[in-house]
Tab-separated table of C-alpha atoms in Angstrom:
chain	number	residue	atom	x	y	z
A	19	MET	CA	-2.074	0.663	33.740
A	20	SER	CA	-4.111	-1.379	31.265
A	21	ARG	CA	-2.300	-3.125	28.450
A	22	ALA	CA	-5.101	-2.482	25.958
A	23	VAL	CA	-3.396	-0.783	23.049
A	24	GLY	CA	-4.986	0.762	19.981
A	25	VAL	CA	-3.610	0.588	16.468
A	26	LEU	CA	-4.826	3.312	14.146
A	27	ALA	CA	-6.383	1.264	11.335
A	28	LEU	CA	-7.390	3.898	8.804
A	29	GLN	CA	-4.782	2.790	6.285
A	30	GLY	CA	-1.232	1.385	6.155
A	31	ALA	CA	0.767	-1.297	7.979
A	32	PHE	CA	-1.485	-1.589	11.020
A	33	ARG	CA	-1.687	-5.394	11.026
A	34	GLU	CA	2.091	-5.721	11.471
A	35	HIS	CA	1.998	-3.399	14.506
A	36	ALA	CA	-0.883	-5.382	15.972
A	37	GLN	CA	1.040	-8.644	15.492
A	38	ALA	CA	4.163	-7.269	17.207
A	39	LEU	CA	2.166	-5.890	20.149
A	40	ARG	CA	0.222	-9.162	20.544
A	41	ARG	CA	3.518	-11.055	20.700
A	42	LEU	CA	4.366	-8.845	23.689
A	43	GLY	CA	1.093	-9.666	25.438
A	44	ALA	CA	-0.892	-6.523	24.624
A	45	GLU	CA	-4.612	-6.639	23.925
A	46	ILE	CA	-5.291	-4.909	20.584
A	47	GLN	CA	-8.120	-2.640	19.466
A	48	GLU	CA	-8.211	-1.385	15.866
A	49	VAL	CA	-9.045	2.322	15.889
A	50	ARG	CA	-11.148	3.776	13.052
A	51	LEU	CA	-13.617	5.976	14.943
A	52	PRO	CA	-13.379	8.091	18.142
A	53	ALA	CA	-15.445	5.537	20.098
A	54	ASP	CA	-12.721	2.937	19.516
A	55	LEU	CA	-10.381	4.841	21.887
A	56	ALA	CA	-12.386	3.970	25.015
A	57	GLY	CA	-10.367	2.038	27.578
A	58	LEU	CA	-7.027	2.251	25.771
A	59	SER	CA	-3.748	3.331	27.354
A	60	GLY	CA	-1.827	3.935	24.140
A	61	VAL	CA	-2.271	4.134	20.372
A	62	VAL	CA	0.190	3.299	17.599
A	63	MET	CA	-0.078	5.202	14.328
A	64	PRO	CA	1.443	3.069	11.550
A	65	GLY	CA	3.305	3.728	8.353
A	66	GLY	CA	1.229	4.378	5.274
A	67	GLU	CA	0.326	7.536	3.407
A	68	SER	CA	0.160	10.486	5.819
A	69	THR	CA	-2.032	12.689	3.604
A	70	THR	CA	-4.608	9.881	3.302
A	71	MET	CA	-4.598	9.361	7.074
A	72	ARG	CA	-4.958	13.073	7.809
A	73	ARG	CA	-8.059	13.323	5.637
A	74	LEU	CA	-9.560	10.185	7.178
A	75	LEU	CA	-8.745	11.412	10.713
A	76	ALA	CA	-10.428	14.752	10.130
A	77	THR	CA	-13.517	13.328	8.401
A	78	ARG	CA	-14.594	11.415	11.505
A	79	GLY	CA	-13.237	13.762	14.217
A	80	LEU	CA	-10.530	11.301	15.184
A	81	ASP	CA	-7.839	14.028	15.058
A	82	THR	CA	-9.408	15.937	17.968
A	83	ALA	CA	-10.213	12.689	19.755
A	84	LEU	CA	-6.561	11.575	19.625
A	85	CYS	CA	-5.375	14.949	21.000
A	86	ASP	CA	-7.904	14.629	23.837
A	87	PHE	CA	-6.777	11.037	24.399
A	88	HIS	CA	-3.170	12.209	24.801
A	89	ALA	CA	-4.167	15.102	27.077
A	90	ALA	CA	-6.034	12.613	29.280
A	91	GLY	CA	-2.877	10.516	29.804
A	92	GLY	CA	-2.742	8.292	26.708
A	93	ALA	CA	0.555	7.477	24.993
A	94	LEU	CA	1.037	7.805	21.236
A	95	TRP	CA	3.655	6.331	18.904
A	96	GLY	CA	3.927	7.308	15.268
A	97	THR	CA	6.050	5.382	12.750
A	98	CYS	CA	6.949	7.039	9.425
A	99	ALA	CA	3.569	8.469	8.283
A	100	GLY	CA	2.473	8.262	11.923
A	101	ALA	CA	5.494	10.351	12.963
A	102	ILE	CA	4.391	12.995	10.466
A	103	LEU	CA	0.947	13.020	12.105
A	104	LEU	CA	2.585	13.768	15.483
A	105	ALA	CA	4.897	16.564	14.290
A	106	ARG	CA	4.256	20.192	15.174
A	107	ASP	CA	5.666	21.498	11.869
A	108	ILE	CA	5.489	19.706	8.508
A	109	ALA	CA	7.448	21.225	5.626
A	110	GLY	CA	5.692	21.563	2.280
A	111	ASP	CA	2.201	21.210	3.736
A	112	SER	CA	0.841	24.208	1.885
A	113	ASP	CA	1.667	22.540	-1.463
A	114	VAL	CA	-1.017	19.898	-0.899
A	115	PRO	CA	-4.535	21.283	-1.407
A	116	GLY	CA	-7.213	20.948	1.253
A	117	LEU	CA	-5.026	19.074	3.724
A	118	PRO	CA	-6.412	19.158	7.297
A	119	PRO	CA	-3.916	19.939	10.091
A	120	ALA	CA	-2.052	16.994	11.647
A	121	LEU	CA	-2.072	16.413	15.433
A	122	GLY	CA	0.901	18.726	16.056
A	123	LEU	CA	1.628	17.271	19.506
A	124	LEU	CA	5.369	16.540	19.375
A	125	ASP	CA	7.774	19.477	19.380
A	126	MET	CA	9.636	18.676	16.149
A	127	ALA	CA	9.679	19.660	12.491
A	128	VAL	CA	9.612	17.062	9.705
A	129	GLN	CA	10.147	17.005	5.984
A	130	ARG	CA	8.177	14.401	4.009
A	131	ASN	CA	9.947	12.077	1.518
A	132	ALA	CA	13.259	13.575	2.624
A	133	TYR	CA	15.419	10.771	1.209
A	134	GLY	CA	13.892	10.825	-2.290
A	135	ARG	CA	11.581	8.500	-4.179
A	136	GLN	CA	11.051	4.758	-3.701
A	137	VAL	CA	14.276	3.751	-5.501
A	138	ASP	CA	16.089	5.675	-2.711
A	139	SER	CA	14.427	3.701	0.108
A	140	PHE	CA	16.832	1.550	2.145
A	141	THR	CA	17.408	-0.588	5.222
A	142	THR	CA	20.262	-0.065	7.686
A	143	PRO	CA	21.308	-1.296	11.157
A	144	LEU	CA	20.636	1.406	13.712
A	145	THR	CA	21.917	1.967	17.248
A	146	VAL	CA	18.952	2.839	19.445
A	147	GLN	CA	19.366	4.012	23.059
A	148	GLU	CA	17.888	1.530	25.539
A	149	LEU	CA	18.037	-1.331	22.992
A	150	GLN	CA	20.841	-3.886	23.277
A	151	ALA	CA	21.381	-5.004	19.679
A	152	PRO	CA	21.459	-2.887	16.495
A	153	PHE	CA	17.942	-2.474	15.122
A	154	GLU	CA	17.235	-3.285	11.462
A	155	ALA	CA	15.557	-0.056	10.334
A	156	PHE	CA	13.502	0.241	7.140
A	157	PHE	CA	13.427	3.759	5.694
A	158	ILE	CA	10.720	3.803	3.012
A	159	ARG	CA	10.083	7.167	1.343
A	160	ALA	CA	10.846	8.246	4.875
A	161	PRO	CA	10.471	11.696	6.393
A	162	ALA	CA	13.399	13.443	8.108
A	163	ILE	CA	13.221	15.156	11.495
A	164	THR	CA	14.775	18.556	10.809
A	165	ARG	CA	14.329	20.157	14.268
A	166	VAL	CA	13.537	18.950	17.782
A	167	GLY	CA	12.512	21.056	20.772
A	168	ALA	CA	14.528	21.277	24.002
A	169	GLY	CA	12.262	18.776	25.789
A	170	VAL	CA	12.664	16.054	23.157
A	171	GLU	CA	15.010	13.096	23.754
A	172	VAL	CA	16.811	11.738	20.687
A	173	LEU	CA	16.954	7.917	20.895
A	174	ALA	CA	18.603	7.240	17.525
A	175	GLN	CA	20.206	9.161	14.694
A	176	TYR	CA	21.009	8.411	11.069
A	177	GLY	CA	23.238	10.632	8.955
A	178	GLY	CA	23.426	13.165	11.786
A	179	GLN	CA	19.634	13.597	12.017
A	180	PRO	CA	17.274	12.223	14.680
A	181	VAL	CA	15.228	9.217	13.491
A	182	ALA	CA	13.744	8.091	16.842
A	183	VAL	CA	12.603	10.649	19.435
A	184	ARG	CA	10.584	10.718	22.648
A	185	GLU	CA	8.803	13.521	24.466
A	186	GLY	CA	6.843	12.496	27.536
A	187	ARG	CA	4.212	9.980	26.400
A	188	LEU	CA	4.974	10.585	22.725
A	189	LEU	CA	7.286	8.404	20.646
A	190	ALA	CA	8.157	8.948	16.976
A	191	THR	CA	10.284	6.906	14.576
A	192	THR	CA	10.820	7.840	10.924
A	193	PHE	CA	11.532	4.192	10.084
A	194	HIS	CA	9.259	1.116	10.206
A	195	PRO	CA	9.802	-1.117	13.288
A	196	GLU	CA	6.685	-3.065	12.267
A	197	LEU	CA	8.623	-4.525	9.302
A	198	SER	CA	11.737	-5.593	11.218
A	199	GLY	CA	10.457	-8.677	13.023
A	200	ASP	CA	12.320	-7.230	16.057
A	201	ASP	CA	9.994	-6.183	18.881
A	202	GLY	CA	12.510	-3.909	20.636
A	203	MET	CA	10.885	-0.618	19.667
A	204	HIS	CA	7.450	-1.989	20.555
A	205	ARG	CA	8.789	-2.815	24.037
A	206	LEU	CA	10.013	0.765	24.398
A	207	PHE	CA	6.526	1.987	23.556
A	208	LEU	CA	4.812	-0.359	26.012
A	209	ASN	CA	7.152	1.008	28.690
A	210	LEU	CA	5.472	4.415	28.216
A	211	LEU	CA	2.059	3.051	29.228
B	17	MET	CA	25.192	-5.171	6.350
B	18	THR	CA	25.325	-1.916	4.454
B	19	LYS	CA	22.782	0.591	3.316
B	20	SER	CA	21.132	-1.024	0.303
B	21	ASP	CA	21.842	1.818	-2.115
B	22	GLY	CA	23.082	-0.411	-4.896
B	23	VAL	CA	25.674	-2.146	-2.722
B	24	GLY	CA	23.066	-3.930	-0.601
B	25	GLY	CA	22.072	-7.400	-1.759
B	26	ARG	CA	18.904	-8.515	-3.514
B	27	ALA	CA	17.457	-9.682	-0.185
B	28	ASP	CA	17.584	-6.137	1.236
B	29	VAL	CA	16.124	-4.644	-1.929
B	30	GLN	CA	13.305	-7.199	-1.831
B	31	LYS	CA	12.512	-6.396	1.809
B	32	VAL	CA	12.326	-2.683	1.043
B	33	GLN	CA	10.146	-3.293	-2.039
B	34	ARG	CA	7.727	-5.584	-0.207
B	35	GLY	CA	7.732	-3.282	2.830
B	36	PHE	CA	6.792	-0.322	0.648
B	37	ALA	CA	3.899	-2.324	-0.809
B	38	GLU	CA	2.631	-2.964	2.755
B	39	MET	CA	2.184	0.805	3.188
B	40	PHE	CA	-0.589	0.910	0.579
B	41	LYS	CA	-2.808	-1.500	2.527
B	42	GLY	CA	-6.278	-0.306	3.376
B	43	GLY	CA	-5.878	2.341	0.714
B	44	VAL	CA	-7.044	3.227	-2.776
B	45	ILE	CA	-4.767	3.659	-5.796
B	46	MET	CA	-6.431	5.697	-8.531
B	47	ASP	CA	-5.859	5.812	-12.299
B	48	VAL	CA	-5.235	9.375	-13.543
B	49	VAL	CA	-4.460	10.691	-17.014
B	50	THR	CA	-3.559	14.322	-16.202
B	51	ALA	CA	-1.856	16.302	-13.428
B	52	ASP	CA	-5.252	17.843	-12.582
B	53	GLN	CA	-6.804	14.425	-12.066
B	54	ALA	CA	-3.789	13.449	-9.941
B	55	ARG	CA	-4.416	16.451	-7.676
B	56	ILE	CA	-8.094	15.510	-7.371
B	57	ALA	CA	-7.077	11.956	-6.440
B	58	GLU	CA	-4.590	13.190	-3.823
B	59	GLU	CA	-7.162	15.555	-2.362
B	60	ALA	CA	-9.672	12.712	-2.161
B	61	GLY	CA	-7.219	10.662	-0.081
B	62	ALA	CA	-5.658	8.277	-2.627
B	63	THR	CA	-2.559	6.495	-1.270
B	64	ALA	CA	-1.003	6.613	-4.747
B	65	VAL	CA	-1.911	7.442	-8.330
B	66	MET	CA	-1.406	5.314	-11.443
B	67	ALA	CA	-0.346	7.591	-14.294
B	68	LEU	CA	-1.508	6.467	-17.721
B	69	GLU	CA	-2.489	7.961	-21.057
B	70	ARG	CA	-5.971	6.486	-21.289
B	71	VAL	CA	-8.051	4.784	-18.613
B	72	PRO	CA	-8.930	1.158	-19.457
B	73	ALA	CA	-12.486	2.051	-20.549
B	74	ASP	CA	-11.028	4.327	-23.239
B	75	ILE	CA	-8.367	1.799	-24.246
B	76	ARG	CA	-11.229	-0.630	-24.851
B	77	LYS	CA	-13.224	1.924	-26.830
B	78	ASP	CA	-10.344	3.302	-28.928
B	79	GLY	CA	-8.645	0.006	-29.727
B	80	GLY	CA	-5.160	0.027	-31.257
B	81	VAL	CA	-1.923	-0.691	-29.380
B	82	ALA	CA	-1.808	0.601	-25.786
B	83	ARG	CA	1.746	1.449	-24.626
B	84	MET	CA	3.648	3.033	-21.735
B	85	SER	CA	2.665	6.698	-21.310
B	86	ASP	CA	4.803	9.635	-22.433
B	87	PRO	CA	7.499	10.165	-19.755
B	88	LYS	CA	6.823	13.906	-19.915
B	89	MET	CA	3.236	13.378	-18.804
B	90	ILE	CA	4.342	11.010	-16.021
B	91	LYS	CA	6.917	13.545	-14.821
B	92	GLU	CA	4.232	16.245	-14.721
B	93	ILE	CA	2.155	13.996	-12.488
B	94	ILE	CA	5.173	13.245	-10.272
B	95	GLY	CA	5.648	17.004	-9.961
B	96	ALA	CA	1.982	17.651	-9.201
B	97	VAL	CA	1.466	15.395	-6.154
B	98	SER	CA	3.306	14.415	-2.969
B	99	ILE	CA	1.977	10.836	-2.878
B	100	PRO	CA	3.679	7.912	-4.691
B	101	VAL	CA	3.242	7.666	-8.457
B	102	MET	CA	2.858	4.341	-10.273
B	103	ALA	CA	2.831	3.760	-14.030
B	104	LYS	CA	2.167	0.876	-16.411
B	105	VAL	CA	4.393	-1.012	-18.825
B	106	ARG	CA	3.457	-3.658	-21.369
B	107	ILE	CA	3.922	-7.296	-20.319
B	108	GLY	CA	7.510	-8.283	-21.113
B	109	HIS	CA	8.621	-4.776	-22.161
B	110	VAL	CA	11.836	-4.477	-20.179
B	111	VAL	CA	12.881	-1.188	-21.788
B	112	GLU	CA	9.640	0.582	-20.891
B	113	ALA	CA	10.337	-0.535	-17.304
B	114	GLN	CA	13.914	0.783	-17.453
B	115	ILE	CA	12.586	4.140	-18.662
B	116	LEU	CA	10.044	4.386	-15.842
B	117	GLU	CA	12.691	3.492	-13.259
B	118	ALA	CA	14.985	6.162	-14.730
B	119	ILE	CA	12.389	8.929	-14.317
B	120	GLY	CA	11.722	8.025	-10.661
B	121	VAL	CA	8.367	6.245	-10.823
B	122	ASP	CA	7.723	4.653	-7.389
B	123	PHE	CA	6.011	1.435	-8.570
B	124	ILE	CA	5.627	-0.214	-11.984
B	125	ASP	CA	2.517	-2.135	-13.037
B	126	GLU	CA	3.430	-4.779	-15.625
B	127	SER	CA	-0.114	-4.700	-16.887
B	128	GLU	CA	-2.412	-6.749	-19.092
B	129	VAL	CA	-4.379	-3.526	-19.676
B	130	LEU	CA	-1.666	-2.467	-22.135
B	131	THR	CA	-1.003	-4.509	-25.279
B	132	PRO	CA	1.550	-7.244	-24.419
B	133	ALA	CA	5.040	-6.857	-25.894
B	134	ASP	CA	5.929	-10.514	-25.336
B	135	ASP	CA	3.538	-13.439	-25.704
B	136	GLN	CA	5.620	-15.861	-23.626
B	137	PHE	CA	7.744	-14.104	-21.025
B	138	HIS	CA	7.312	-11.468	-18.352
B	139	ILE	CA	9.958	-8.967	-17.193
B	140	ASP	CA	12.741	-10.190	-14.873
B	141	LYS	CA	11.600	-7.923	-12.066
B	142	GLN	CA	14.427	-9.043	-9.769
B	143	ALA	CA	16.765	-6.977	-11.921
B	144	PHE	CA	15.151	-3.699	-10.752
B	145	ARG	CA	15.296	-1.519	-7.640
B	146	VAL	CA	11.850	-0.106	-8.354
B	147	PRO	CA	9.115	-2.489	-7.159
B	148	PHE	CA	6.526	-4.085	-9.480
B	149	VAL	CA	2.858	-5.007	-9.199
B	150	CYS	CA	1.351	-7.665	-11.493
B	151	GLY	CA	-2.139	-9.000	-12.092
B	152	ALA	CA	-3.163	-12.602	-11.411
B	153	LYS	CA	-6.297	-14.692	-12.006
B	154	ASN	CA	-5.190	-17.624	-9.884
B	155	LEU	CA	-2.546	-18.685	-7.375
B	156	GLY	CA	-0.144	-20.228	-9.876
B	157	GLU	CA	-0.037	-17.012	-11.859
B	158	ALA	CA	0.396	-14.943	-8.673
B	159	LEU	CA	3.317	-17.080	-7.479
B	160	ARG	CA	5.021	-17.044	-10.898
B	161	ARG	CA	4.928	-13.237	-10.809
B	162	VAL	CA	6.259	-13.172	-7.229
B	163	GLY	CA	8.985	-15.593	-8.310
B	164	GLU	CA	9.963	-13.146	-11.052
B	165	GLY	CA	10.225	-10.426	-8.400
B	166	ALA	CA	6.801	-8.748	-8.118
B	167	ALA	CA	6.385	-7.007	-4.731
B	168	MET	CA	2.604	-6.731	-5.000
B	169	ILE	CA	-0.156	-8.797	-6.615
B	170	ARG	CA	-3.562	-7.586	-7.732
B	171	THR	CA	-6.535	-9.355	-9.224
B	172	LYS	CA	-6.844	-8.747	-12.932
B	173	GLY	CA	-10.590	-8.442	-12.877
B	174	GLU	CA	-11.758	-7.149	-16.218
B	175	ALA	CA	-10.420	-3.612	-16.478
B	176	GLY	CA	-12.546	-0.859	-17.970
B	177	THR	CA	-15.852	-2.698	-17.573
B	178	GLY	CA	-17.068	-1.262	-14.256
B	179	ASN	CA	-18.159	-4.839	-13.572
B	180	ILE	CA	-16.844	-6.433	-10.370
B	181	ILE	CA	-17.596	-10.079	-11.225
B	182	GLU	CA	-14.166	-10.968	-12.615
B	183	ALA	CA	-12.288	-9.340	-9.709
B	184	VAL	CA	-14.469	-11.336	-7.309
B	185	ARG	CA	-13.773	-14.513	-9.274
B	186	HIS	CA	-10.002	-13.935	-9.230
B	187	ALA	CA	-9.942	-13.011	-5.540
B	188	ARG	CA	-11.967	-16.084	-4.577
B	189	THR	CA	-9.798	-18.302	-6.781
B	190	VAL	CA	-6.489	-17.097	-5.293
B	191	LEU	CA	-7.720	-17.120	-1.685
B	192	GLY	CA	-9.455	-20.476	-2.147
B	193	GLU	CA	-6.328	-22.069	-3.592
B	194	ILE	CA	-4.327	-20.703	-0.644
B	195	ARG	CA	-6.735	-22.401	1.777
B	196	GLN	CA	-6.451	-25.667	-0.173
B	197	ILE	CA	-2.651	-25.596	0.010
B	198	GLN	CA	-2.772	-25.000	3.736
B	199	ALA	CA	-4.773	-28.199	4.095
B	200	ARG	CA	-2.286	-30.339	2.123
B	201	PRO	CA	0.386	-32.360	3.958
B	202	ALA	CA	3.972	-31.208	3.343
B	203	GLU	CA	4.928	-34.200	1.188
B	204	GLU	CA	2.306	-33.244	-1.428
B	205	LEU	CA	3.620	-29.718	-2.001
B	206	MET	CA	6.042	-30.538	-4.821
B	207	THR	CA	3.220	-32.054	-6.836
B	208	VAL	CA	1.031	-29.053	-5.963
B	209	ALA	CA	3.812	-26.777	-7.267
B	210	ARG	CA	3.982	-28.819	-10.473
B	211	ASP	CA	0.210	-28.649	-10.974
B	212	LEU	CA	0.082	-24.895	-10.321
B	213	SER	CA	3.216	-24.240	-12.408
B	214	ALA	CA	4.477	-22.282	-9.405
B	215	PRO	CA	7.885	-22.121	-7.674
B	216	TYR	CA	8.152	-24.803	-4.966
B	217	ASP	CA	9.624	-22.507	-2.291
B	218	LEU	CA	6.698	-20.100	-2.689
B	219	VAL	CA	4.170	-22.949	-2.467
B	220	ARG	CA	5.856	-23.910	0.802
B	221	TYR	CA	5.627	-20.307	1.993
B	222	VAL	CA	1.877	-20.268	1.284
B	223	HIS	CA	1.439	-23.628	3.029
B	224	GLU	CA	3.181	-22.294	6.135
B	225	HIS	CA	1.739	-18.748	6.298
B	226	GLY	CA	-1.691	-19.036	4.675
B	227	GLN	CA	-1.101	-15.956	2.562
B	228	LEU	CA	0.971	-14.662	-0.330
B	229	PRO	CA	4.449	-13.379	0.560
B	230	VAL	CA	3.383	-9.966	-0.817
B	231	VAL	CA	0.257	-7.800	-0.483
B	232	ASN	CA	-2.760	-8.757	-2.564
B	233	PHE	CA	-4.986	-5.984	-3.953
B	234	ALA	CA	-8.244	-5.808	-5.878
B	235	ALA	CA	-8.341	-4.336	-9.375
B	236	GLY	CA	-10.419	-4.459	-12.519
B	237	GLY	CA	-14.047	-3.416	-12.283
B	238	VAL	CA	-14.380	-1.483	-9.005
B	239	ALA	CA	-16.989	1.257	-9.590
B	240	THR	CA	-18.743	1.934	-6.259
B	241	PRO	CA	-17.906	2.223	-2.538
B	242	ALA	CA	-19.788	-1.046	-2.056
B	243	ASP	CA	-17.610	-2.774	-4.696
B	244	ALA	CA	-14.484	-1.610	-2.869
B	245	ALA	CA	-15.786	-2.770	0.518
B	246	LEU	CA	-16.809	-6.128	-0.996
B	247	MET	CA	-13.232	-6.771	-2.126
B	248	MET	CA	-11.940	-5.871	1.350
B	249	GLN	CA	-14.465	-8.196	3.002
B	250	LEU	CA	-13.344	-11.016	0.696
B	251	GLY	CA	-9.910	-10.608	2.289
B	252	LEU	CA	-7.879	-8.404	-0.055
B	253	ASP	CA	-5.497	-5.754	1.251
B	254	GLY	CA	-6.537	-2.665	-0.721
B	255	VAL	CA	-8.055	-1.473	-3.978
B	256	PHE	CA	-7.076	-0.083	-7.372
B	257	VAL	CA	-9.736	1.987	-9.122
B	258	GLY	CA	-9.202	2.538	-12.817
B	259	SER	CA	-11.949	3.950	-14.952
B	260	GLY	CA	-14.462	3.877	-12.087
B	261	ILE	CA	-13.693	7.346	-10.749
B	262	PHE	CA	-13.039	9.642	-13.672
B	263	LYS	CA	-15.677	7.958	-15.885
B	264	SER	CA	-18.371	8.678	-13.288
B	265	ASP	CA	-20.564	11.767	-12.919
B	266	HIS	CA	-18.853	13.245	-9.829
B	267	PRO	CA	-15.264	12.002	-9.646
B	268	GLU	CA	-14.320	13.972	-6.487
B	269	ARG	CA	-17.298	12.809	-4.462
B	270	ARG	CA	-16.978	9.208	-5.646
B	271	ALA	CA	-13.215	9.124	-5.006
B	272	LYS	CA	-13.641	10.363	-1.421
B	273	ALA	CA	-16.436	7.870	-0.789
B	274	ILE	CA	-14.391	4.921	-2.087
B	275	VAL	CA	-11.405	5.925	0.089
B	276	GLN	CA	-13.613	5.926	3.179
B	277	ALA	CA	-15.366	2.705	2.157
B	278	VAL	CA	-12.022	0.856	2.107
B	279	THR	CA	-11.228	2.028	5.656
B	280	HIS	CA	-14.723	1.396	7.047
B	281	TYR	CA	-15.450	-1.734	4.989
B	282	GLN	CA	-16.934	-3.567	7.991
B	283	ASN	CA	-19.351	-0.783	8.939
B	284	PRO	CA	-22.643	-1.060	6.963
B	285	GLU	CA	-24.187	2.102	8.484
B	286	LEU	CA	-21.238	4.164	7.338
B	287	LEU	CA	-21.156	2.434	3.943
B	288	ALA	CA	-24.830	3.359	3.474
B	289	GLU	CA	-24.017	6.996	4.212
B	290	LEU	CA	-21.006	6.923	1.881
B	291	SER	CA	-23.001	5.412	-0.984
B	292	GLU	CA	-25.598	8.198	-0.990
B	293	ASP	CA	-25.937	10.826	-3.680
B	294	LEU	CA	-22.812	10.074	-5.687
B	295	GLY	CA	-24.445	10.580	-9.100
B	296	ALA	CA	-24.215	7.952	-11.804
B	297	PRO	CA	-21.322	5.482	-11.733
B	298	MET	CA	-19.584	4.573	-14.993
B	299	THR	CA	-22.013	2.758	-17.273
B	300	GLY	CA	-20.241	-0.569	-17.341
B	301	ILE	CA	-20.138	-3.572	-19.641
B	302	ASN	CA	-21.458	-7.078	-19.146
B	303	ILE	CA	-18.615	-9.573	-19.336
B	304	ASP	CA	-20.704	-11.955	-21.486
B	305	ALA	CA	-20.914	-9.211	-24.114
B	306	LEU	CA	-17.131	-9.244	-24.580
B	307	LEU	CA	-15.518	-11.258	-27.353
B	308	PRO	CA	-12.758	-13.610	-26.120
B	309	GLU	CA	-10.088	-11.343	-27.633
B	310	GLU	CA	-11.558	-8.369	-25.760
B	311	ARG	CA	-10.942	-10.028	-22.395
B	312	LEU	CA	-7.794	-8.426	-21.022
B	313	ALA	CA	-7.514	-10.905	-18.145
B	314	SER	CA	-6.446	-13.662	-20.537
B	315	ARG	CA	-3.158	-11.790	-21.137
B	316	GLY	CA	-0.277	-13.038	-18.960
B	317	TRP	CA	1.645	-16.303	-19.024
């Protein structure tokens, strides 16, 4: 399969993802409009502000386009805000006015800002299945995964809750591998393509 | 290594602070003075709101001493939105910063828009868990603030004028000085650090990486989607909009358009569409019409 990988570039830490993927030999396309998805085998959705991204996705029809892209065989990986975009259920959504639906592809429920405000953000070494060394994980106003469906594999946990999960061609991490300078998680994603 | 919840070292705290700042890139941070405005900003797609009592245009008009906002008002805004909330403290006012950290503000702006509390020294930002953003007109100033612990830099521009010229000047100055440092041989960097009045290790970082060690945003004078896209094309990471939204005719429409303009800053067809029918922008002030003491950008040491 082609190694052309998209990085959703609406907002957030997309450059860091692109750098990590380039180090691993992937060809990168920044994705801002549906037409940018042509010829890609996977798309990474970075950390940032999920409500901002959801509005920008919906404004240009990129939400539907990404669901179609996945249905047609594309792989998706969401980190932090990106993981929220993938989740089927998002707690507290109704409190935010006029918020368009997220992609809802991955069978899990998430809670935004589950660890508190920015002063509660932290970094911790994490044991991730299929990675050799502990992974330095940045949790920044991170969401928590509060439920996963039967078909979802849990690759890493923190405090008894899943923080890295995989379902078919979908990968979600509530932390920020793009900030670690460790390309292990990016390798796991490229293995899905 | 342990979880950096007070037992983790300064290096971990700094990584988390700078990492958080990265998440705002390609986004718009909007000044708001009420919970209702904060909701409008969130609904328009702001990545964060800056809670303050008066927008810079009103601070200019009203005069007097501009201080940190009432914590009650900031807490109402924190309660009203799900996105991060920033707030401003006076330059050098360490206690205002302690108060904002205590009420759970996500980012503190040690801002020249408020009346300085100290005419020589800035806050020791390394002493805080909450991250700070500071304004800068040039590279030396930016690196001094980073040295003190700032996790984000923004241009000062000239807040409350609706005039982009100063933000452009500051962005070009900082980015131009970065390019000059990259071209210098390593043995000249100590003298460069002396001339810039900047920490040597940070000058070396800039020499090696060709960028600041923290994100670099535009602020001070952004009034239109085109202004926002201009700052992105110059090479900045994101945009603060102060008076430009809620001093315009149609704040909701303008806010949404500026958010999209920052994402699609390289797409002129889309920018044309986004710039249409927004009503009047804020009136604006010509910089030449300001007295020297009215120029907020000169505050900061």
